[in-house]
XYZ file of C-alpha atoms in Angstrom:
686
model
C 117.225 61.912 125.288
C 119.996 62.651 122.353
C 117.997 62.677 119.168
C 119.850 63.278 115.738
C 119.544 66.000 113.883
C 117.828 64.871 110.090
C 120.093 66.838 106.860
C 118.041 68.238 105.190
C 116.582 66.347 101.619
C 117.771 68.094 98.680
C 115.083 66.174 96.206
C 111.955 67.149 98.791
C 113.468 71.259 98.990
C 113.699 70.979 94.811
C 110.390 69.356 94.815
C 108.881 72.396 96.788
C 111.108 75.311 95.060
C 110.412 73.323 91.011
C 107.146 75.064 91.631
C 106.814 78.300 93.256
C 103.778 79.773 90.507
C 101.507 77.241 91.812
C 101.586 78.330 95.879
C 102.351 82.045 95.385
C 98.590 82.007 92.634
C 96.125 82.066 96.023
C 98.650 85.187 97.013
C 98.278 87.115 94.719
C 95.478 85.869 92.475
C 95.000 86.954 89.140
C 97.279 90.252 87.638
C 95.834 93.041 88.591
C 93.819 95.592 87.014
C 96.243 98.777 85.858
C 96.190 100.942 89.926
C 94.593 104.450 89.438
C 97.425 105.779 92.440
C 100.425 105.814 94.257
C 101.771 105.971 98.094
C 105.499 106.413 99.023
C 107.006 107.309 102.225
C 110.297 107.444 103.947
C 112.308 104.433 105.579
C 114.757 106.297 107.481
C 118.301 104.936 106.368
C 117.187 101.931 104.266
C 118.692 103.353 101.179
C 121.553 103.565 102.107
C 122.326 99.941 103.471
C 123.183 97.972 100.198
C 123.572 94.617 103.073
C 125.454 91.601 101.048
C 126.750 88.389 103.414
C 130.432 88.110 103.982
C 132.542 85.723 105.201
C 136.119 84.741 106.524
C 137.654 80.925 106.800
C 137.870 79.565 110.332
C 141.246 77.124 111.209
C 140.907 76.748 114.788
C 144.956 74.661 115.606
C 146.211 73.840 119.478
C 144.950 77.341 121.347
C 145.491 79.302 118.547
C 142.124 80.314 115.457
C 143.819 81.596 112.165
C 141.269 83.680 109.635
C 141.347 84.108 105.964
C 140.487 86.954 103.395
C 137.077 87.519 104.105
C 134.595 86.238 100.844
C 131.333 87.905 100.114
C 129.346 85.123 99.439
C 125.439 87.145 98.203
C 125.174 88.930 95.202
C 124.746 92.462 95.753
C 121.157 93.274 94.553
C 119.065 94.713 97.502
C 119.559 93.907 100.628
C 121.211 90.775 101.473
C 120.944 89.936 106.033
C 120.328 87.550 108.804
C 121.941 84.685 107.038
C 122.873 81.131 108.107
C 124.725 77.638 107.158
C 123.203 74.665 106.624
C 126.691 73.519 106.047
C 130.051 74.968 105.481
C 128.812 74.787 100.989
C 124.425 76.217 101.936
C 123.341 80.080 103.213
C 120.243 80.815 104.100
C 119.728 84.383 104.254
C 117.143 86.986 103.909
C 116.446 89.748 101.053
C 114.647 92.440 99.627
C 114.703 91.676 96.727
C 112.007 93.235 94.628
C 110.167 94.686 96.111
C 109.331 92.011 99.575
C 111.376 89.418 102.054
C 112.607 86.333 100.623
C 114.222 83.866 102.386
C 116.995 82.489 99.731
C 119.368 79.061 100.142
C 122.514 79.891 98.062
C 125.239 76.487 97.086
C 128.293 78.095 97.201
C 130.529 76.291 94.977
C 133.226 78.761 94.791
C 134.392 78.231 98.574
C 134.448 74.443 98.256
C 133.309 71.304 95.859
C 129.783 71.289 96.764
C 129.071 67.556 97.974
C 126.013 66.861 97.481
C 124.555 62.841 97.838
C 124.691 61.444 94.523
C 121.240 61.070 93.713
C 120.109 64.422 94.826
C 117.821 66.449 92.954
C 119.710 69.239 94.250
C 123.002 68.584 92.051
C 121.427 67.963 89.203
C 119.184 70.849 88.885
C 121.755 73.315 87.651
C 120.669 75.873 90.085
C 122.928 77.690 92.643
C 119.802 79.784 93.904
C 116.415 78.688 95.997
C 114.311 81.275 97.630
C 112.558 78.686 100.160
C 108.690 81.100 100.558
C 107.060 81.699 97.760
C 104.315 80.358 99.113
C 103.767 82.686 101.599
C 102.381 85.640 101.853
C 105.098 88.390 100.129
C 103.643 91.303 102.018
C 105.367 89.737 105.478
C 108.207 90.611 107.250
C 110.180 87.124 107.082
C 113.733 86.605 109.511
C 116.560 85.043 111.276
C 116.183 81.891 108.784
C 117.420 78.353 109.949
C 116.803 74.553 108.981
C 116.089 71.700 110.800
C 115.853 68.403 109.036
C 113.028 68.876 106.258
C 111.756 72.435 107.895
C 112.897 75.918 107.610
C 112.339 77.987 110.936
C 111.928 81.665 110.849
C 110.105 84.642 112.154
C 106.877 86.272 109.964
C 104.148 88.679 110.473
C 101.765 87.067 108.205
C 99.107 86.995 110.591
C 97.730 89.694 112.916
C 97.717 90.110 115.703
C 95.135 90.357 118.620
C 95.345 93.962 119.854
C 96.523 97.037 118.330
C 100.722 97.589 119.262
C 101.332 93.892 119.965
C 103.746 92.552 117.581
C 102.844 90.491 115.020
C 106.194 88.484 115.195
C 105.554 84.557 115.991
C 108.092 81.051 114.697
C 107.229 79.439 112.567
C 107.800 75.948 110.536
C 107.066 74.758 106.337
C 107.396 70.947 105.846
C 109.889 72.503 102.229
C 108.031 68.918 100.267
C 104.556 69.125 101.424
C 104.475 72.474 102.732
C 102.981 72.028 105.811
C 103.020 75.396 107.497
C 102.521 75.502 111.440
C 102.598 78.182 113.865
C 105.092 77.226 116.499
C 104.509 80.456 119.077
C 101.336 80.161 120.568
C 98.462 82.619 119.530
C 98.828 85.812 120.861
C 103.072 85.273 122.317
C 105.204 87.278 120.343
C 108.423 86.095 119.609
C 111.218 86.823 117.575
C 115.225 85.685 117.834
C 114.463 81.283 117.671
C 117.810 79.231 117.359
C 117.991 75.534 116.739
C 119.947 73.305 119.078
C 122.957 71.484 116.550
C 120.207 68.860 117.411
C 117.565 69.602 115.790
C 114.575 68.595 118.998
C 114.655 72.332 120.756
C 114.492 76.245 119.958
C 115.453 79.128 121.435
C 113.223 82.253 120.963
C 113.615 85.166 122.923
C 110.080 86.647 124.453
C 108.036 89.554 124.789
C 105.980 89.959 126.752
C 104.714 93.430 127.280
C 105.636 96.260 125.305
C 105.640 100.028 126.342
C 107.775 102.008 123.298
C 110.537 100.114 124.150
C 113.098 100.983 121.380
C 116.774 99.464 123.051
C 116.162 96.788 124.512
C 112.968 94.875 124.673
C 113.293 93.175 127.988
C 112.849 89.666 126.043
C 111.979 86.746 128.429
C 114.567 83.348 126.983
C 111.523 79.944 126.299
C 112.314 76.776 124.864
C 110.313 74.633 123.065
C 110.462 71.527 120.797
C 111.436 72.144 117.205
C 109.144 69.959 115.655
C 105.651 71.599 117.350
C 106.047 74.620 119.683
C 105.249 71.633 122.659
C 106.859 71.335 125.598
C 106.933 75.751 125.252
C 110.006 76.047 129.099
C 110.587 79.574 130.126
C 114.463 79.941 130.954
C 115.343 83.628 132.471
C 113.817 86.516 132.528
C 116.011 88.997 130.461
C 116.976 87.871 127.431
C 117.865 87.912 124.147
C 119.012 85.951 120.321
C 119.766 83.145 121.901
C 122.532 80.762 120.491
C 123.891 77.714 121.495
C 126.714 75.468 121.767
C 125.416 72.127 122.204
C 122.138 70.997 123.254
C 122.955 71.696 127.267
C 124.510 75.338 126.801
C 123.430 78.707 124.995
C 124.675 82.283 124.922
C 122.309 85.988 124.838
C 122.463 88.877 125.873
C 121.062 91.506 127.779
C 122.227 94.930 129.101
C 123.297 95.455 132.848
C 122.135 98.152 134.995
C 125.328 100.295 134.631
C 123.618 100.418 130.950
C 126.704 97.991 129.681
C 125.284 95.443 127.176
C 126.697 91.241 127.315
C 126.820 87.947 126.388
C 126.019 85.176 128.978
C 126.213 81.947 128.980
C 123.301 79.047 130.175
C 124.171 75.839 131.010
C 120.444 73.378 130.764
C 119.792 70.055 132.048
C 118.115 68.197 129.596
C 116.778 64.759 130.984
C 113.875 64.021 127.718
C 111.432 66.460 127.407
C 112.355 68.386 130.839
C 114.408 71.020 130.770
C 116.387 73.437 133.633
C 118.498 75.770 134.200
C 121.720 74.758 136.240
C 123.696 78.202 136.125
C 124.451 80.872 133.805
C 127.481 83.604 133.801
C 128.134 86.275 131.732
C 131.245 85.981 129.343
C 132.369 89.506 128.608
C 133.194 92.053 130.761
C 131.635 95.605 131.586
C 133.445 98.612 129.145
C 132.118 98.226 126.590
C 128.730 96.496 123.968
C 128.622 92.790 123.946
C 125.851 91.282 122.436
C 124.433 88.840 119.573
C 126.884 85.793 119.494
C 126.788 82.978 117.772
C 128.009 79.324 118.278
C 129.117 76.507 116.916
C 129.159 72.371 117.944
C 132.274 72.924 115.032
C 134.068 75.724 117.281
C 133.870 74.269 120.981
C 135.152 77.550 123.174
C 134.374 79.902 120.893
C 131.590 82.478 120.521
C 131.338 84.680 118.058
C 129.742 88.213 118.780
C 129.178 91.950 117.913
C 131.057 94.765 119.914
C 131.053 98.763 120.251
C 133.852 99.208 121.459
C 135.004 102.524 123.176
C 138.046 103.115 120.844
C 135.906 102.684 117.685
C 132.338 104.359 116.541
C 132.354 100.939 114.104
C 130.307 97.548 115.518
C 132.486 94.875 115.028
C 132.669 90.895 114.719
C 135.175 89.218 117.606
C 135.483 85.891 118.500
C 135.608 85.200 122.418
C 137.717 82.275 123.345
C 136.740 80.143 125.776
C 138.787 77.593 126.259
C 141.724 78.677 129.134
C 138.806 78.944 132.071
C 139.191 82.616 133.573
C 141.893 83.871 131.153
C 139.313 84.284 128.281
C 141.034 85.854 124.322
C 139.652 88.197 121.757
C 140.392 87.591 118.685
C 139.120 90.411 115.488
C 137.683 89.318 112.655
C 136.356 92.160 111.231
C 138.196 95.050 112.381
C 141.543 94.508 110.720
C 139.765 93.788 107.303
C 137.366 96.068 107.179
C 137.855 99.149 110.212
C 136.034 101.717 108.342
C 132.237 99.848 108.392
C 130.237 98.898 110.516
C 129.123 94.596 111.112
C 125.912 92.942 111.606
C 124.906 89.706 113.259
C 127.579 86.839 112.922
C 126.702 83.363 112.673
C 129.078 80.381 112.463
C 129.206 77.214 109.441
C 128.466 73.904 111.512
C 132.216 72.539 111.266
C 133.218 75.951 112.185
C 134.706 76.471 109.828
C 133.323 79.848 108.095
C 131.933 83.198 110.093
C 129.887 85.165 108.242
C 128.448 88.264 109.449
C 126.716 90.689 106.507
C 127.650 94.735 106.039
C 126.662 97.473 104.096
C 128.898 96.256 100.983
C 130.423 100.071 100.041
C 130.260 100.727 96.083
C 127.811 100.406 93.804
C 128.342 96.803 92.741
C 126.383 97.582 89.584
C 123.096 99.198 91.789
C 122.980 103.105 92.675
C 120.714 103.549 94.912
C 117.077 103.988 94.598
C 115.165 106.963 94.825
C 112.029 104.808 94.087
C 112.053 101.289 95.666
C 109.153 99.161 94.628
C 107.283 97.451 96.837
C 104.794 94.933 97.289
C 101.493 96.324 97.658
C 98.563 94.550 99.520
C 96.006 95.798 96.952
C 97.881 96.413 93.432
C 94.541 97.251 92.190
C 93.891 99.961 94.263
C 97.407 101.138 94.670
C 101.109 100.857 93.739
C 103.892 101.256 96.430
C 107.499 102.633 96.960
C 110.042 103.570 99.384
C 111.237 107.197 98.930
C 115.027 107.735 98.999
C 114.234 111.527 101.183
C 112.284 112.278 103.882
C 108.706 113.978 103.758
C 107.860 113.194 99.979
C 104.501 115.421 98.686
C 103.544 114.684 95.123
C 103.167 117.941 92.535
C 99.244 118.597 91.580
C 100.602 116.694 87.977
C 102.205 113.853 89.796
C 104.976 114.432 87.749
C 107.629 115.487 89.816
C 107.176 115.196 94.406
C 109.898 116.946 96.655
C 111.423 116.444 99.405
C 113.964 117.577 102.614
C 116.419 116.604 103.711
C 118.181 117.785 107.222
C 119.132 120.479 105.761
C 117.462 120.989 102.442
C 114.279 121.105 99.607
C 114.893 118.820 96.610
C 112.659 117.966 93.633
C 112.499 114.742 91.591
C 110.706 113.435 88.641
C 108.825 111.005 89.573
C 110.532 108.877 86.665
C 113.724 109.251 87.568
C 114.248 111.080 84.343
C 116.344 114.576 85.712
C 118.525 114.697 88.242
C 117.113 115.380 91.855
C 117.887 119.825 92.064
C 118.001 121.684 95.638
C 116.103 124.138 96.139
C 116.661 125.263 99.362
C 119.645 124.846 101.622
C 117.815 125.546 105.057
C 116.900 122.484 107.378
C 112.941 122.489 106.890
C 110.051 119.782 106.943
C 107.882 119.347 105.391
C 106.936 119.959 101.626
C 103.397 120.666 100.956
C 102.891 121.360 97.198
C 100.165 123.928 96.053
C 96.873 123.217 93.964
C 96.361 125.646 91.410
C 100.003 127.820 91.877
C 101.691 125.703 89.241
C 105.556 125.565 90.875
C 104.929 126.373 94.288
C 105.743 124.596 97.240
C 106.131 125.658 101.163
C 106.994 124.549 104.161
C 109.157 125.538 107.870
C 111.916 126.879 107.853
C 113.400 125.743 111.388
C 114.612 123.642 113.672
C 113.108 119.917 113.601
C 112.532 118.719 117.719
C 112.106 122.094 118.960
C 110.282 123.246 121.729
C 107.019 125.236 120.856
C 108.917 128.613 121.617
C 111.601 127.928 118.924
C 111.859 130.053 115.649
C 110.276 128.271 112.883
C 108.676 129.566 110.411
C 106.151 128.799 107.335
C 107.718 129.409 103.608
C 106.512 128.736 99.777
C 108.825 127.835 97.359
C 108.194 129.024 94.140
C 110.552 127.310 91.972
C 109.184 129.079 88.476
C 108.142 125.936 85.293
C 112.010 125.083 84.991
C 112.201 124.625 88.602
C 115.017 126.387 88.828
C 114.110 129.141 90.334
C 113.779 129.970 93.509
C 112.088 132.862 95.183
C 110.889 132.805 98.275
C 108.611 134.194 100.944
C 107.895 133.976 104.498
C 104.043 132.993 105.725
C 104.095 133.773 109.092
C 106.092 136.646 111.583
C 105.503 135.394 114.399
C 107.711 132.833 114.520
C 106.702 130.632 117.441
C 107.144 126.964 115.639
C 105.441 127.554 112.679
C 105.262 124.646 110.756
C 103.947 121.454 108.562
C 101.547 124.186 106.220
C 98.830 121.870 103.782
C 97.335 123.863 101.047
C 93.629 123.950 100.905
C 92.138 122.705 97.496
C 90.374 125.773 95.919
C 94.795 127.464 96.790
C 92.822 129.961 99.880
C 94.124 128.983 102.503
C 96.770 127.288 104.325
C 96.371 125.843 107.734
C 99.508 125.000 110.106
C 100.869 123.565 113.530
C 102.371 127.149 115.961
C 102.904 126.851 119.074
C 102.789 131.070 119.716
C 100.100 130.270 122.409
C 102.598 127.666 124.521
C 101.164 124.651 123.287
C 101.069 123.712 119.942
C 97.751 124.426 117.760
C 96.234 124.312 114.669
C 95.347 128.105 112.733
C 94.025 128.832 109.065
C 95.982 132.000 107.805
C 95.638 133.211 103.742
C 97.972 131.321 101.601
C 98.995 134.520 99.341
C 98.848 137.339 102.056
C 100.156 134.800 105.223
C 100.179 135.968 108.082
C 99.616 139.773 107.788
C 95.726 138.821 106.443
C 94.948 137.947 110.204
C 94.502 133.937 111.260
C 91.640 131.988 112.291
C 93.276 129.692 115.163
C 91.265 125.753 114.543
C 91.898 124.301 118.173
C 92.658 125.270 120.836
C 94.072 123.378 124.315
C 97.049 122.623 126.565
C 98.367 119.600 123.960
C 99.889 119.399 121.600
C 98.557 119.175 117.311
C 100.301 118.789 114.246
C 100.755 116.788 111.104
C 97.589 118.582 109.449
C 96.805 117.138 105.432
C 93.708 119.615 104.415
C 91.742 116.541 102.494
C 91.407 116.837 98.526
C 88.131 118.358 98.408
C 88.375 120.752 100.979
C 85.707 119.067 103.868
C 88.190 117.435 106.237
C 91.819 118.824 107.903
C 93.280 114.935 109.289
C 96.424 116.043 112.082
C 97.468 113.769 115.506
C 96.690 114.814 118.287
C 98.513 113.648 122.427
C 94.449 115.677 123.683
C 94.254 111.677 124.894
C 96.970 112.466 127.078
C 98.430 116.478 127.048
C 102.147 116.502 127.786
C 102.530 112.933 126.964
C 103.696 110.251 124.413
C 100.649 109.364 122.840
C 99.223 110.630 119.489
C 96.140 109.395 117.727
C 94.870 111.291 114.327
C 91.923 113.065 115.192
C 89.690 115.001 112.202
C 87.742 118.301 111.726
C 86.151 120.709 109.038
C 87.454 124.011 108.254
C 85.138 126.193 110.158
C 86.399 124.044 113.092
C 83.767 121.979 114.187
C 82.780 117.867 114.273
C 85.581 116.936 115.890
C 86.473 113.205 115.173
C 89.444 110.581 116.550
C 89.678 108.206 113.945
C 93.427 106.639 114.931
C 93.788 105.681 118.401
C 96.380 102.681 119.480
C 95.906 102.520 122.922
C 97.789 104.165 126.220
C 101.362 105.406 125.165
C 100.371 104.823 121.634
C 101.225 106.540 118.103
C 99.568 107.582 114.643
C 101.236 109.745 112.948
C 101.479 111.786 109.530
C 98.383 111.056 107.988
C 97.657 112.021 104.733
C 94.505 111.205 102.725
C 94.115 109.076 99.559
C 92.989 111.220 96.734
C 89.055 111.023 96.809
C 89.714 111.532 99.986
C 87.442 108.619 101.976
C 90.729 106.846 103.433
C 93.684 107.749 105.421
C 96.997 107.018 104.673
C 99.594 106.999 108.362
C 102.395 105.860 110.678
C 101.855 103.933 113.192
C 102.922 101.178 115.825
C 99.407 99.913 115.967
C 101.450 96.345 115.320
C 104.247 97.277 117.448
C 107.589 96.156 116.750
C 109.230 93.375 114.503
C 112.627 92.478 115.864
C 115.014 93.196 119.134
C 116.277 96.325 117.579
C 120.396 96.447 118.131
C 120.638 94.021 115.734
C 119.527 97.053 112.868
C 121.497 100.364 112.427
C 119.801 102.666 114.174
C 116.540 103.887 114.040
C 114.772 106.834 116.535
C 111.218 104.467 116.244
C 111.912 101.055 115.353
C 108.312 99.940 114.884
C 106.960 103.005 112.412
C 104.681 100.430 109.516
C 101.809 102.094 107.655
C 99.108 101.723 107.365
C 95.187 103.153 105.999
C 92.031 103.172 107.468
C 89.194 104.125 106.294
C 88.337 108.265 107.815
C 85.093 106.363 109.606
C 87.137 104.105 111.256
C 86.863 101.351 109.208
C 88.930 98.622 107.825
C 92.935 99.894 109.109
C 95.285 98.240 106.572
C 99.300 97.225 107.335
C 101.327 97.789 104.020
C 104.417 97.448 105.464
C 106.410 94.702 107.616
C 109.883 95.484 108.546
C 112.543 95.812 112.097
C 112.610 100.178 110.353
C 111.654 103.479 110.897
C 108.480 103.874 108.568
C 106.589 107.366 108.268
C 105.941 109.980 106.454
C 103.770 108.993 103.702
C 102.468 110.747 100.857
C 99.054 109.390 98.464
C 98.746 110.734 94.757
C 96.176 109.526 92.107
C 98.008 109.377 89.323
C 99.363 105.863 88.712
C 103.410 105.014 89.292
C 104.381 102.008 87.576
C 105.709 99.472 90.223
C 109.294 99.818 88.887
C 112.749 100.910 91.096
C 113.480 104.016 89.605
C 117.409 105.034 90.398
C 118.472 108.270 91.448
C 121.276 110.579 90.412
C 121.430 112.711 93.897
C 125.652 113.748 93.636
C 127.001 112.714 97.128
C 124.162 110.377 96.881
C 126.919 108.141 98.790
C 126.168 104.664 100.342
C 126.171 102.841 103.598
C 126.036 106.512 104.808
C 123.472 105.639 108.075
C 124.344 105.042 111.792
C 124.479 102.016 114.186
C 122.492 102.440 116.719
C 123.001 105.878 118.606
C 122.261 104.195 122.302
C 125.763 102.177 121.480
C 128.180 105.436 122.088
C 130.002 104.659 124.504
C 129.171 107.260 127.617
C 127.043 108.928 125.864
C 124.102 106.798 126.309
C 120.411 108.420 124.535
C 117.543 107.982 125.882
C 115.604 110.204 124.197
C 113.581 108.968 120.423
C 112.552 112.679 119.251
C 109.458 114.132 120.261
C 107.060 112.648 118.266
C 105.530 115.816 117.018
C 108.211 117.145 115.452
């Protein structure tokens, strides 16, 4: 069978795009009432991404390939990534602008004259950008988009999985004129990284059968199914990810070998009607450097684009592998000669082979300064606004006007409205932050190494910044020095609960807020496990904390609550064996908790992103009786350290003015460092 790929109908697309509010209304409902509360959280490195999509033109003649000057294709607004060329003069990509994931289609007349049908309403619209997903829930991750005829194929996380720690990621198809959306991934199955064959008949995916909190390679399997309806799902190969098509019988994918090197492989298929089988698999990149996230196109036969990490560079770059000379493959540098000191991600090639695309940090502000507070769509705007905060362990002052946070090292204070420059109040390595409920301008933190053993010297300190937030008086409250951390004051201003390793295990203790350890200690928990990340409820009745007491010594962490007198210990959140639920914080009315967890699993192949120690952390809320768990964030990053205030922050971005807050200040995957593979992701107890 040789099906023909149907070109996209621009008229159908425009019909869908001109009426977005009609379909969007069903998800947002009436305008939200004024919220009384706000939630903020941290995402590792995300505020420094500033991704845009770039490309270079290619010219292939005889045995040589030449590349043109780099062109920026997206507009420098927010974060734009994971592109796809429906044609040489259109680009489809993911954008995180306006607080949610969008799948945007741009016309690119600056590259070449856009040629469309004379009857195309696309040509007459005067528009150059179209949002293909206004009908979808704004609070969900949308990823890896592509177009097949009039069908938009993409990954979405808008449907919960059937069990904790199982990813919500699945592949969907939306007809762009009827808006009919169907799930192509079977129920209770997880699919990533869809790739449509040149004919449009088949879609290849990396499918995850089981997840044990891997953060480097997911050990996905390669499956194919019919793009039209998800039928004829066929297993092709174990241990294969990020598929791409060269033609309807040739696939490329990546995997990591037993020696730790990532490589790109070629799979040749036998296709007879709806029957498909594997003929052969060959590795096309050697060991000695990492190669991954391949891309191919029938318009550039015999050539594969790859991302690499080579021993002589600490940056991720795009290269072309020319396979046309059998046994003598050649490599062509694409980005290293253009932008040698930047990371470049996830290449893609236009159908005619004339353009190589990828995303990287654009550098400079491009008129868009870094954001101190990035507003995100809230699942319950009538209850709270939601923000990503540029700093770790944020906490609100009692009046809601200031946020304290850490940058590891350093403790800082910012005005929530961005009206004053961020200022450093302590230069040492410290974590987390907590404001005194009664004494104005007093912040508690722990000073010393993070992610350290029980005997490491870490002490609780108070920092009094005064009414003008400039003068600091620092007081040490603990004397034992055995990993005393995570202080949280009681709402009556008398006590502090904290974590200490003084017994040889990390357990919880309570001390006087003014006199500290010198006035004695009350031991709240005791056992050969780790109790940590404690938080005192605003009503004074409960202390919530994270603990591995279900599996002492293990990486499992659940959330517990206990009264300050040690009674009525109860487990509130448990995500299963090997699961993690951390950093609990109470709602202002003490009836809910916000926390970070792997409850929704992992949402994308980690190697396709910059470095995240735990790329499965999302933010959730739950009632303190363990009912009504709700997912607030959907992404493939590491979200953590949330805070909840009774004060409403208007849902808009707040720019930051911290000097030296350069864009592009993020790391590539640490475990790609050649010769220095890092398998340890850190102690969840910090």
